[in-house]
PDB file of C-alpha atoms (C1' of nucleotides) in Angstrom:
ATOM      1  CA  MET A   1      -1.318 -39.380  -6.727  1.00 62.00           C
ATOM      2  CA  PRO A   2      -1.031 -36.083  -5.152  1.00 92.00           C
ATOM      3  CA  GLU A   3      -2.857 -33.171  -6.205  1.00 96.00           C
ATOM      4  CA  LEU A   4      -3.197 -29.748  -5.019  1.00 97.00           C
ATOM      5  CA  PRO A   5      -4.387 -30.568  -1.478  1.00 96.00           C
ATOM      6  CA  GLU A   6      -1.872 -33.242  -0.935  1.00 96.00           C
ATOM      7  CA  ALA A   7       1.064 -30.962  -2.019  1.00 97.00           C
ATOM      8  CA  GLU A   8      -0.365 -28.407   0.231  1.00 97.00           C
ATOM      9  CA  THR A   9      -0.463 -30.680   3.123  1.00 96.00           C
ATOM     10  CA  ILE A  10       3.052 -31.832   2.477  1.00 96.00           C
ATOM     11  CA  VAL A  11       4.202 -28.161   2.342  1.00 96.00           C
ATOM     12  CA  ARG A  12       2.669 -27.246   5.532  1.00 96.00           C
ATOM     13  CA  GLY A  13       3.903 -30.188   7.324  1.00 95.00           C
ATOM     14  CA  LEU A  14       7.431 -29.722   5.960  1.00 96.00           C
ATOM     15  CA  ALA A  15       8.028 -26.025   6.344  1.00 94.00           C
ATOM     16  CA  SER A  16       9.132 -25.946  10.008  1.00 95.00           C
ATOM     17  CA  ARG A  17      11.471 -29.135   9.483  1.00 95.00           C
ATOM     18  CA  ILE A  18      13.115 -27.820   6.340  1.00 96.00           C
ATOM     19  CA  VAL A  19      13.463 -23.995   6.296  1.00 97.00           C
ATOM     20  CA  GLY A  20      16.986 -23.187   7.557  1.00 98.00           C
ATOM     21  CA  ALA A  21      18.537 -26.633   6.809  1.00 98.00           C
ATOM     22  CA  THR A  22      21.641 -26.645   4.714  1.00 98.00           C
ATOM     23  CA  VAL A  23      22.295 -29.349   2.260  1.00 98.00           C
ATOM     24  CA  THR A  24      25.699 -31.105   2.754  1.00 98.00           C
ATOM     25  CA  ASP A  25      25.188 -33.984   0.183  1.00 97.00           C
ATOM     26  CA  VAL A  26      22.647 -35.787  -2.032  1.00 98.00           C
ATOM     27  CA  ASP A  27      22.304 -39.454  -2.021  1.00 98.00           C
ATOM     28  CA  VAL A  28      20.770 -40.598  -5.454  1.00 98.00           C
ATOM     29  CA  VAL A  29      19.285 -44.083  -5.238  1.00 97.00           C
ATOM     30  CA  HIS A  30      17.199 -43.860  -8.342  1.00 97.00           C
ATOM     31  CA  ALA A  31      18.596 -41.312 -10.867  1.00 97.00           C
ATOM     32  CA  ASP A  32      15.519 -41.735 -13.160  1.00 95.00           C
ATOM     33  CA  VAL A  33      13.555 -39.471 -10.853  1.00 97.00           C
ATOM     34  CA  LEU A  34      16.069 -36.704 -11.557  1.00 97.00           C
ATOM     35  CA  ALA A  35      15.746 -34.283 -14.628  1.00 96.00           C
ATOM     36  CA  SER A  36      19.432 -33.887 -14.866  1.00 95.00           C
ATOM     37  CA  PRO A  37      22.628 -35.868 -13.870  1.00 96.00           C
ATOM     38  CA  PRO A  38      23.077 -36.376 -10.086  1.00 97.00           C
ATOM     39  CA  ASP A  39      26.230 -34.144 -10.121  1.00 97.00           C
ATOM     40  CA  ASP A  40      24.186 -31.179 -11.500  1.00 96.00           C
ATOM     41  CA  LEU A  41      21.818 -31.523  -8.512  1.00 97.00           C
ATOM     42  CA  ARG A  42      24.670 -31.882  -6.100  1.00 98.00           C
ATOM     43  CA  ARG A  43      26.662 -28.814  -7.480  1.00 97.00           C
ATOM     44  CA  ARG A  44      23.491 -26.708  -7.382  1.00 97.00           C
ATOM     45  CA  THR A  45      22.390 -27.683  -3.752  1.00 98.00           C
ATOM     46  CA  ARG A  46      25.550 -28.489  -1.745  1.00 98.00           C
ATOM     47  CA  GLY A  47      26.321 -25.885   0.730  1.00 98.00           C
ATOM     48  CA  ARG A  48      23.038 -24.078   0.489  1.00 98.00           C
ATOM     49  CA  ALA A  49      20.297 -23.671   2.707  1.00 98.00           C
ATOM     50  CA  PHE A  50      16.494 -23.837   2.300  1.00 98.00           C
ATOM     51  CA  GLU A  51      14.951 -20.463   3.074  1.00 98.00           C
ATOM     52  CA  ARG A  52      11.194 -20.836   1.904  1.00 97.00           C
ATOM     53  CA  LEU A  53       8.798 -23.494   1.013  1.00 97.00           C
ATOM     54  CA  GLU A  54       5.784 -23.102  -1.031  1.00 97.00           C
ATOM     55  CA  ARG A  55       3.427 -24.960  -3.439  1.00 97.00           C
ATOM     56  CA  ARG A  56       2.669 -24.136  -7.123  1.00 98.00           C
ATOM     57  CA  GLY A  57      -0.039 -26.359  -8.518  1.00 97.00           C
ATOM     58  CA  LYS A  58       0.954 -29.997  -7.663  1.00 97.00           C
ATOM     59  CA  ASN A  59       4.574 -29.014  -7.103  1.00 97.00           C
ATOM     60  CA  VAL A  60       6.481 -28.734  -4.013  1.00 98.00           C
ATOM     61  CA  VAL A  61       8.930 -25.941  -4.409  1.00 98.00           C
ATOM     62  CA  LEU A  62      11.732 -25.487  -1.873  1.00 98.00           C
ATOM     63  CA  GLY A  63      13.460 -22.096  -2.455  1.00 98.00           C
ATOM     64  CA  LEU A  64      17.207 -22.073  -1.702  1.00 98.00           C
ATOM     65  CA  VAL A  65      19.392 -19.271  -0.600  1.00 98.00           C
ATOM     66  CA  GLY A  66      20.531 -17.364  -3.763  1.00 96.00           C
ATOM     67  CA  GLY A  67      17.279 -17.900  -5.547  1.00 96.00           C
ATOM     68  CA  ASP A  68      17.550 -21.294  -6.998  1.00 97.00           C
ATOM     69  CA  VAL A  69      14.577 -23.605  -6.562  1.00 98.00           C
ATOM     70  CA  LEU A  70      14.318 -27.397  -5.708  1.00 98.00           C
ATOM     71  CA  LEU A  71      11.360 -28.336  -7.524  1.00 98.00           C
ATOM     72  CA  VAL A  72       9.574 -31.707  -6.612  1.00 98.00           C
ATOM     73  CA  ASN A  73       6.660 -33.143  -8.566  1.00 97.00           C
ATOM     74  CA  LEU A  74       5.321 -36.118  -6.672  1.00 97.00           C
ATOM     75  CA  GLY A  75       3.867 -37.914  -9.648  1.00 96.00           C
ATOM     76  CA  MET A  76       1.550 -40.715  -8.563  1.00 95.00           C
ATOM     77  CA  THR A  77       3.330 -42.149  -5.505  1.00 95.00           C
ATOM     78  CA  GLY A  78       5.955 -39.662  -4.401  1.00 96.00           C
ATOM     79  CA  ARG A  79       6.417 -38.732  -0.891  1.00 95.00           C
ATOM     80  CA  LEU A  80       8.728 -36.322   1.175  1.00 96.00           C
ATOM     81  CA  PHE A  81       9.801 -37.379   4.624  1.00 96.00           C
ATOM     82  CA  PRO A  82      11.731 -35.053   6.770  1.00 96.00           C
ATOM     83  CA  LEU A  83      14.178 -36.845   9.059  1.00 97.00           C
ATOM     84  CA  ALA A  84      15.641 -35.490  12.316  1.00 96.00           C
ATOM     85  CA  PRO A  85      19.285 -36.330  13.090  1.00 97.00           C
ATOM     86  CA  GLY A  86      19.730 -39.983  13.665  1.00 93.00           C
ATOM     87  CA  GLU A  87      16.249 -40.798  12.959  1.00 94.00           C
ATOM     88  CA  PRO A  88      15.837 -43.789  10.624  1.00 94.00           C
ATOM     89  CA  PRO A  89      13.423 -43.481   7.517  1.00 93.00           C
ATOM     90  CA  PRO A  90       9.915 -44.399   8.429  1.00 93.00           C
ATOM     91  CA  THR A  91       8.678 -47.945   7.620  1.00 91.00           C
ATOM     92  CA  ALA A  92       6.435 -46.486   5.115  1.00 90.00           C
ATOM     93  CA  ALA A  93       9.475 -45.162   3.105  1.00 94.00           C
ATOM     94  CA  THR A  94       9.830 -48.383   1.220  1.00 95.00           C
ATOM     95  CA  HIS A  95      11.267 -47.104  -2.012  1.00 96.00           C
ATOM     96  CA  PRO A  96      13.836 -44.240  -1.338  1.00 97.00           C
ATOM     97  CA  ALA A  97      14.768 -42.317  -4.390  1.00 98.00           C
ATOM     98  CA  VAL A  98      16.751 -39.274  -3.331  1.00 98.00           C
ATOM     99  CA  ARG A  99      18.145 -38.252   0.135  1.00 98.00           C
ATOM    100  CA  PHE A 100      19.165 -34.750   0.863  1.00 98.00           C
ATOM    101  CA  ARG A 101      21.554 -34.793   3.803  1.00 98.00           C
ATOM    102  CA  PHE A 102      21.769 -31.858   6.161  1.00 98.00           C
ATOM    103  CA  ARG A 103      24.315 -30.087   8.179  1.00 98.00           C
ATOM    104  CA  GLY A 104      23.824 -31.435  11.683  1.00 97.00           C
ATOM    105  CA  GLY A 105      22.554 -34.863  10.571  1.00 97.00           C
ATOM    106  CA  GLY A 106      18.864 -34.319   9.419  1.00 97.00           C
ATOM    107  CA  ALA A 107      17.696 -35.245   6.057  1.00 98.00           C
ATOM    108  CA  LEU A 108      14.949 -34.983   3.489  1.00 98.00           C
ATOM    109  CA  LEU A 109      13.969 -38.135   1.726  1.00 97.00           C
ATOM    110  CA  PHE A 110      12.061 -38.455  -1.354  1.00 97.00           C
ATOM    111  CA  ASP A 111      10.439 -41.841  -1.716  1.00 97.00           C
ATOM    112  CA  ASP A 112       8.584 -42.883  -4.758  1.00 96.00           C
ATOM    113  CA  VAL A 113       7.276 -46.356  -5.497  1.00 96.00           C
ATOM    114  CA  ARG A 114       6.594 -46.013  -9.302  1.00 96.00           C
ATOM    115  CA  ARG A 115       9.289 -43.322  -9.783  1.00 97.00           C
ATOM    116  CA  PHE A 116       6.915 -41.123 -11.947  1.00 96.00           C
ATOM    117  CA  GLY A 117       7.958 -38.255  -9.790  1.00 97.00           C
ATOM    118  CA  ARG A 118      10.587 -35.567 -10.641  1.00 97.00           C
ATOM    119  CA  VAL A 119      13.132 -33.716  -8.687  1.00 98.00           C
ATOM    120  CA  GLU A 120      15.104 -30.906 -10.119  1.00 97.00           C
ATOM    121  CA  CYS A 121      16.942 -27.897  -9.403  1.00 97.00           C
ATOM    122  CA  LEU A 122      16.216 -24.650 -11.314  1.00 97.00           C
ATOM    123  CA  GLY A 123      17.497 -21.184 -11.457  1.00 97.00           C
ATOM    124  CA  ALA A 124      15.249 -18.419 -10.567  1.00 97.00           C
ATOM    125  CA  SER A 125      14.491 -17.343 -14.210  1.00 96.00           C
ATOM    126  CA  ASP A 126      13.950 -21.023 -15.369  1.00 96.00           C
ATOM    127  CA  TRP A 127      11.618 -21.430 -12.517  1.00 96.00           C
ATOM    128  CA  ARG A 128       9.790 -18.164 -13.307  1.00 96.00           C
ATOM    129  CA  ARG A 129       9.418 -19.418 -16.947  1.00 95.00           C
ATOM    130  CA  ARG A 130       8.208 -22.925 -15.769  1.00 96.00           C
ATOM    131  CA  SER A 131       5.683 -21.540 -13.342  1.00 97.00           C
ATOM    132  CA  GLY A 132       4.511 -19.103 -15.911  1.00 96.00           C
ATOM    133  CA  ALA A 133       3.524 -21.982 -18.272  1.00 96.00           C
ATOM    134  CA  LEU A 134       1.175 -23.333 -15.443  1.00 97.00           C
ATOM    135  CA  GLY A 135      -2.347 -22.044 -15.254  1.00 97.00           C
ATOM    136  CA  PRO A 136      -3.906 -19.861 -12.555  1.00 97.00           C
ATOM    137  CA  GLU A 137      -3.865 -21.211  -8.931  1.00 97.00           C
ATOM    138  CA  PRO A 138      -7.516 -22.132  -8.207  1.00 98.00           C
ATOM    139  CA  LEU A 139      -7.353 -20.935  -4.647  1.00 98.00           C
ATOM    140  CA  GLY A 140      -5.497 -17.710  -5.604  1.00 97.00           C
ATOM    141  CA  ARG A 141      -7.121 -14.204  -5.367  1.00 95.00           C
ATOM    142  CA  GLY A 142      -6.802 -13.791  -9.223  1.00 91.00           C
ATOM    143  CA  PHE A 143      -8.884 -16.827 -10.013  1.00 96.00           C
ATOM    144  CA  THR A 144     -12.362 -15.264 -10.299  1.00 97.00           C
ATOM    145  CA  ALA A 145     -15.474 -16.955 -11.887  1.00 97.00           C
ATOM    146  CA  ALA A 146     -15.335 -14.606 -14.626  1.00 97.00           C
ATOM    147  CA  ARG A 147     -11.768 -15.448 -15.616  1.00 96.00           C
ATOM    148  CA  PHE A 148     -12.661 -19.144 -15.265  1.00 97.00           C
ATOM    149  CA  HIS A 149     -15.537 -18.791 -17.613  1.00 97.00           C
ATOM    150  CA  LEU A 150     -13.340 -17.019 -20.057  1.00 96.00           C
ATOM    151  CA  GLY A 151     -10.766 -19.854 -20.001  1.00 96.00           C
ATOM    152  CA  LEU A 152     -13.411 -22.378 -20.577  1.00 97.00           C
ATOM    153  CA  SER A 153     -15.109 -20.515 -23.476  1.00 94.00           C
ATOM    154  CA  GLY A 154     -13.818 -21.671 -26.767  1.00 90.00           C
ATOM    155  CA  SER A 155     -12.524 -24.857 -25.591  1.00 96.00           C
ATOM    156  CA  ARG A 156     -14.117 -28.057 -27.366  1.00 95.00           C
ATOM    157  CA  SER A 157     -12.439 -30.479 -24.936  1.00 95.00           C
ATOM    158  CA  PRO A 158     -14.470 -32.372 -22.280  1.00 96.00           C
ATOM    159  CA  VAL A 159     -14.627 -30.283 -19.128  1.00 97.00           C
ATOM    160  CA  ARG A 160     -13.115 -32.933 -17.041  1.00 97.00           C
ATOM    161  CA  SER A 161     -10.129 -32.946 -19.324  1.00 97.00           C
ATOM    162  CA  TRP A 162      -9.854 -29.326 -19.349  1.00 97.00           C
ATOM    163  CA  LEU A 163      -9.611 -29.335 -15.497  1.00 98.00           C
ATOM    164  CA  LEU A 164      -6.789 -31.765 -15.755  1.00 97.00           C
ATOM    165  CA  ASP A 165      -4.736 -29.544 -18.063  1.00 97.00           C
ATOM    166  CA  GLN A 166      -2.154 -27.801 -15.753  1.00 97.00           C
ATOM    167  CA  ARG A 167      -1.479 -25.215 -18.401  1.00 96.00           C
ATOM    168  CA  ARG A 168      -5.143 -24.105 -18.048  1.00 97.00           C
ATOM    169  CA  ILE A 169      -5.445 -24.301 -14.282  1.00 97.00           C
ATOM    170  CA  ALA A 170      -2.827 -25.604 -11.885  1.00 97.00           C
ATOM    171  CA  GLY A 171      -3.203 -28.252  -9.303  1.00 97.00           C
ATOM    172  CA  ILE A 172      -6.387 -30.325 -10.018  1.00 98.00           C
ATOM    173  CA  GLY A 173      -6.104 -33.944 -10.740  1.00 97.00           C
ATOM    174  CA  ASN A 174      -8.557 -36.639 -11.343  1.00 97.00           C
ATOM    175  CA  ILE A 175      -9.876 -37.064  -7.821  1.00 96.00           C
ATOM    176  CA  TYR A 176     -10.917 -33.391  -7.445  1.00 97.00           C
ATOM    177  CA  ALA A 177     -11.971 -32.834 -10.977  1.00 97.00           C
ATOM    178  CA  ASN A 178     -14.480 -35.527 -10.681  1.00 97.00           C
ATOM    179  CA  GLU A 179     -15.549 -34.329  -7.057  1.00 97.00           C
ATOM    180  CA  ALA A 180     -15.982 -30.815  -8.394  1.00 98.00           C
ATOM    181  CA  LEU A 181     -18.055 -31.709 -11.376  1.00 98.00           C
ATOM    182  CA  HIS A 182     -20.236 -33.754  -9.246  1.00 97.00           C
ATOM    183  CA  ARG A 183     -20.819 -30.953  -6.804  1.00 97.00           C
ATOM    184  CA  ALA A 184     -21.546 -28.579  -9.579  1.00 98.00           C
ATOM    185  CA  HIS A 185     -24.035 -31.087 -11.121  1.00 98.00           C
ATOM    186  CA  ILE A 186     -22.093 -31.099 -14.478  1.00 98.00           C
ATOM    187  CA  HIS A 187     -21.228 -34.163 -16.437  1.00 97.00           C
ATOM    188  CA  PRO A 188     -17.565 -34.767 -16.827  1.00 97.00           C
ATOM    189  CA  ARG A 189     -17.867 -35.059 -20.590  1.00 96.00           C
ATOM    190  CA  ARG A 190     -19.622 -31.645 -21.191  1.00 96.00           C
ATOM    191  CA  VAL A 191     -17.770 -29.588 -23.637  1.00 96.00           C
ATOM    192  CA  ALA A 192     -16.062 -26.880 -21.655  1.00 97.00           C
ATOM    193  CA  GLY A 193     -16.894 -24.150 -23.946  1.00 96.00           C
ATOM    194  CA  SER A 194     -20.551 -25.010 -23.715  1.00 96.00           C
ATOM    195  CA  LEU A 195     -20.762 -24.105 -19.983  1.00 97.00           C
ATOM    196  CA  SER A 196     -23.185 -21.367 -19.220  1.00 97.00           C
ATOM    197  CA  HIS A 197     -22.221 -18.476 -17.103  1.00 97.00           C
ATOM    198  CA  GLU A 198     -24.231 -19.962 -14.341  1.00 97.00           C
ATOM    199  CA  GLU A 199     -22.608 -23.547 -14.666  1.00 97.00           C
ATOM    200  CA  ALA A 200     -19.076 -21.929 -14.741  1.00 97.00           C
ATOM    201  CA  ARG A 201     -19.847 -20.037 -11.661  1.00 97.00           C
ATOM    202  CA  ARG A 202     -21.234 -23.209 -10.076  1.00 98.00           C
ATOM    203  CA  LEU A 203     -17.995 -25.133 -10.957  1.00 98.00           C
ATOM    204  CA  HIS A 204     -15.620 -22.397 -10.039  1.00 98.00           C
ATOM    205  CA  ARG A 205     -17.416 -22.474  -6.547  1.00 98.00           C
ATOM    206  CA  ALA A 206     -17.215 -26.234  -6.427  1.00 98.00           C
ATOM    207  CA  VAL A 207     -13.520 -26.442  -7.355  1.00 98.00           C
ATOM    208  CA  ARG A 208     -12.621 -23.992  -4.730  1.00 98.00           C
ATOM    209  CA  ALA A 209     -14.855 -25.604  -2.009  1.00 98.00           C
ATOM    210  CA  VAL A 210     -13.510 -29.155  -2.656  1.00 97.00           C
ATOM    211  CA  LEU A 211      -9.866 -28.214  -2.577  1.00 97.00           C
ATOM    212  CA  ARG A 212     -10.160 -26.223   0.590  1.00 97.00           C
ATOM    213  CA  GLU A 213     -12.250 -28.914   2.157  1.00 97.00           C
ATOM    214  CA  ALA A 214      -9.526 -31.624   1.226  1.00 97.00           C
ATOM    215  CA  ILE A 215      -6.772 -29.438   2.454  1.00 97.00           C
ATOM    216  CA  ARG A 216      -8.503 -29.117   5.728  1.00 96.00           C
ATOM    217  CA  ALA A 217      -8.849 -32.776   5.857  1.00 95.00           C
ATOM    218  CA  GLY A 218      -5.113 -33.316   5.200  1.00 93.00           C
ATOM    219  CA  GLY A 219      -5.651 -34.484   1.546  1.00 92.00           C
ATOM    220  CA  THR A 220      -7.006 -37.732   0.064  1.00 91.00           C
ATOM    221  CA  THR A 221      -5.228 -41.022   0.706  1.00 88.00           C
ATOM    222  CA  ILE A 222      -6.388 -43.884  -1.570  1.00 84.00           C
ATOM    223  CA  ARG A 223      -3.231 -45.912  -1.041  1.00 84.00           C
ATOM    224  CA  ASP A 224       0.001 -44.196  -0.990  1.00 79.00           C
ATOM    225  CA  PHE A 225      -0.325 -40.624   0.021  1.00 86.00           C
ATOM    226  CA  ARG A 226       1.153 -39.474   3.459  1.00 84.00           C
ATOM    227  CA  GLY A 227       1.798 -36.099   4.800  1.00 87.00           C
ATOM    228  CA  ALA A 228       5.136 -34.958   6.031  1.00 85.00           C
ATOM    229  CA  ASP A 229       4.001 -36.358   9.531  1.00 88.00           C
ATOM    230  CA  GLY A 230       3.494 -39.811   7.781  1.00 85.00           C
ATOM    231  CA  LEU A 231      -0.247 -39.657   8.446  1.00 86.00           C
ATOM    232  CA  PRO A 232      -2.861 -40.427   5.623  1.00 88.00           C
ATOM    233  CA  GLY A 233      -5.361 -37.838   4.491  1.00 88.00           C
ATOM    234  CA  GLY A 234      -8.916 -37.902   5.660  1.00 91.00           C
ATOM    235  CA  PHE A 235     -10.658 -36.487   2.564  1.00 93.00           C
ATOM    236  CA  VAL A 236     -11.241 -40.194   1.237  1.00 92.00           C
ATOM    237  CA  HIS A 237     -14.148 -40.437   3.519  1.00 92.00           C
ATOM    238  CA  GLN A 238     -15.766 -37.307   1.957  1.00 95.00           C
ATOM    239  CA  LEU A 239     -15.570 -38.373  -1.531  1.00 95.00           C
ATOM    240  CA  ALA A 240     -18.957 -38.419  -3.293  1.00 96.00           C
ATOM    241  CA  VAL A 241     -18.077 -40.109  -6.691  1.00 96.00           C
ATOM    242  CA  TYR A 242     -14.280 -40.774  -7.048  1.00 95.00           C
ATOM    243  CA  GLY A 243     -13.714 -44.565  -6.919  1.00 95.00           C
ATOM    244  CA  ARG A 244     -17.292 -45.321  -6.031  1.00 95.00           C
ATOM    245  CA  GLU A 245     -18.628 -47.132  -9.135  1.00 95.00           C
ATOM    246  CA  SER A 246     -21.942 -48.701  -8.704  1.00 94.00           C
ATOM    247  CA  GLN A 247     -22.496 -47.172  -5.048  1.00 94.00           C
ATOM    248  CA  PRO A 248     -25.355 -44.824  -4.416  1.00 95.00           C
ATOM    249  CA  CYS A 249     -24.965 -41.119  -5.058  1.00 96.00           C
ATOM    250  CA  PRO A 250     -24.943 -39.259  -1.799  1.00 96.00           C
ATOM    251  CA  ARG A 251     -27.085 -36.715  -3.157  1.00 95.00           C
ATOM    252  CA  CYS A 252     -29.669 -38.374  -5.136  1.00 95.00           C
ATOM    253  CA  HIS A 253     -29.015 -42.091  -4.584  1.00 92.00           C
ATOM    254  CA  GLY A 254     -28.459 -42.768  -8.204  1.00 94.00           C
ATOM    255  CA  SER A 255     -25.795 -45.439  -9.061  1.00 95.00           C
ATOM    256  CA  ILE A 256     -22.623 -43.921  -9.689  1.00 95.00           C
ATOM    257  CA  ARG A 257     -21.096 -44.787 -13.086  1.00 95.00           C
ATOM    258  CA  ARG A 258     -17.504 -44.997 -14.378  1.00 95.00           C
ATOM    259  CA  ILE A 259     -16.527 -44.173 -17.851  1.00 94.00           C
ATOM    260  CA  VAL A 260     -13.145 -43.902 -19.565  1.00 94.00           C
ATOM    261  CA  PHE A 261     -11.927 -41.007 -21.741  1.00 95.00           C
ATOM    262  CA  GLY A 262      -8.881 -39.225 -22.184  1.00 93.00           C
ATOM    263  CA  GLY A 263      -7.133 -42.255 -20.787  1.00 93.00           C
ATOM    264  CA  ARG A 264      -8.609 -41.978 -17.318  1.00 95.00           C
ATOM    265  CA  SER A 265     -11.716 -43.096 -15.341  1.00 96.00           C
ATOM    266  CA  ALA A 266     -14.437 -40.500 -14.810  1.00 96.00           C
ATOM    267  CA  PHE A 267     -16.810 -41.034 -11.947  1.00 96.00           C
ATOM    268  CA  PHE A 268     -20.276 -39.354 -12.076  1.00 96.00           C
ATOM    269  CA  CYS A 269     -23.964 -39.803 -11.155  1.00 97.00           C
ATOM    270  CA  PRO A 270     -26.179 -39.943 -14.221  1.00 96.00           C
ATOM    271  CA  GLY A 271     -28.954 -38.857 -11.999  1.00 95.00           C
ATOM    272  CA  CYS A 272     -27.804 -35.437 -11.065  1.00 94.00           C
ATOM    273  CA  GLN A 273     -24.977 -34.579 -13.520  1.00 97.00           C
ATOM    274  CA  ASP A 274     -25.798 -33.269 -16.869  1.00 88.00           C
TER     275      ASP A 274
ATOM    276  C1'  DA B   1      -7.109 -28.008 -31.346  1.00 60.55           C
ATOM    277  C1'  DG B   2      -8.930 -32.286 -30.185  1.00 60.55           C
ATOM    278  C1'  DT B   3      -8.556 -37.440 -29.183  1.00 60.55           C
ATOM    279  C1'  DG B   4      -6.629 -42.057 -28.478  1.00 60.55           C
ATOM    280  C1'  DT B   5      -2.506 -44.557 -27.589  1.00 60.55           C
ATOM    281  C1'  DA B   6       1.708 -45.683 -25.495  1.00 60.55           C
ATOM    282  C1'  DT B   7       5.257 -45.010 -22.295  1.00 60.55           C
ATOM    283  C1'  DC B   8       7.759 -44.360 -17.897  1.00 60.55           C
ATOM    284  C1'  DC B   9       7.340 -47.894 -13.105  1.00 60.55           C
ATOM    285  C1'  DT B  10       5.560 -50.967  -9.164  1.00 60.55           C
ATOM    286  C1'  DG B  11       1.973 -52.950  -6.486  1.00 60.55           C
ATOM    287  C1'  DC B  12      -2.335 -54.612  -5.542  1.00 60.55           C
ATOM    288  C1'  DA B  13      -6.934 -56.657  -6.049  1.00 60.55           C
ATOM    289  C1'  DG B  14      -9.646 -59.968  -8.295  1.00 60.55           C
ATOM    290  C1'  DG B  15     -10.692 -63.880 -11.121  1.00 60.55           C
ATOM    291  C1'  DC B  16      -9.707 -68.525 -12.249  1.00 60.55           C
TER     292       DC B  16
ATOM    293  C1'  DT C   1      -0.721 -70.995  -3.985  1.00 60.55           C
ATOM    294  C1'  DG C   2       0.241 -69.103  -8.528  1.00 60.55           C
ATOM    295  C1'  DC C   3      -0.852 -66.820 -12.663  1.00 60.55           C
ATOM    296  C1'  DC C   4      -3.159 -63.508 -15.370  1.00 60.55           C
ATOM    297  C1'  DT C   5      -5.422 -59.042 -16.277  1.00 60.55           C
ATOM    298  C1'  DG C   6      -6.638 -54.543 -15.032  1.00 60.55           C
ATOM    299  C1'  DC C   7      -6.109 -50.728 -12.510  1.00 60.55           C
ATOM    300  C1'  DA C   8      -4.016 -46.639 -10.264  1.00 60.55           C
ATOM    301  C1'  DG C   9      -3.647 -39.677  -7.353  1.00 60.55           C
ATOM    302  C1'  DG C  10       0.663 -37.980 -13.261  1.00 60.55           C
ATOM    303  C1'  DA C  11       3.008 -36.216 -17.233  1.00 60.55           C
ATOM    304  C1'  DT C  12       4.468 -36.359 -22.022  1.00 60.55           C
ATOM    305  C1'  DA C  13       5.256 -37.739 -26.756  1.00 60.55           C
ATOM    306  C1'  DC C  14       3.185 -39.450 -30.856  1.00 60.55           C
ATOM    307  C1'  DA C  15      -0.072 -40.204 -34.775  1.00 60.55           C
ATOM    308  C1'  DC C  16      -4.285 -39.049 -36.835  1.00 60.55           C
TER     309       DC C  16
END
DNA sequence: AGTGTATCCTGCAGGC
DNA sequence: TGCCTGCAGGATACAC
């Protein structure tokens, strides 16, 4: 489910509720979302406070005092709900998987219908290594059109697959890959290394614009996504192609098509993407 | 280095 | 109403 804008929306909504909270215990309802045994997670988090909250790609990163990091990958249907002392979980939290209890009675609930999400606690150096294996942040300063073009060059994979590969660029998922390609007038199946300098520049701009606009709208809710405040994201109303098979292209009024490759649906307009 | 396929799960929409 | 199929925002492992 959640891609960069959804993770960013969660982090922004969560920060004021979580930073400063000290973990007293961890309730594990579904251990299969944990990367290590429940006791490992308890040992590493109990008695420690969260001191910073950030995002890396699609991951929510909760930094603990002492340098360890609680890493949450939301998978397809993962959500994080902060709970005030005495506050019951929202009715939307139908599939609780892990609950971090805080001193004073508050909590952070990880809820995940399909349980493709992952929760793990890493030491600082392990986290650095993990983060280093991810590609650049598309909204970061270092992510220039020139660097993007360089990354694309030499790759024979379809550009949509290239965008989804977290080792090449971090945070883009199927919705925003399709939306950015449409905005840049580039067919999702184009060979990444065949993009001209001009096309790479257009796609670079499109990726950044789509992600920024989606963050501004609070992410995209197809079905499950909720921000930390429990609200759905509004970008679904601004989607041009994703999930709109057979509907008219908002730009040229051609009929949007769906094709499948790399195991996932790609949506595009045959009229204005080549 | 690519691609296709399968896997992990649950829920929902659509066809009959 | 029920049953079946296909589909889903992700990540990974495998064979070719």
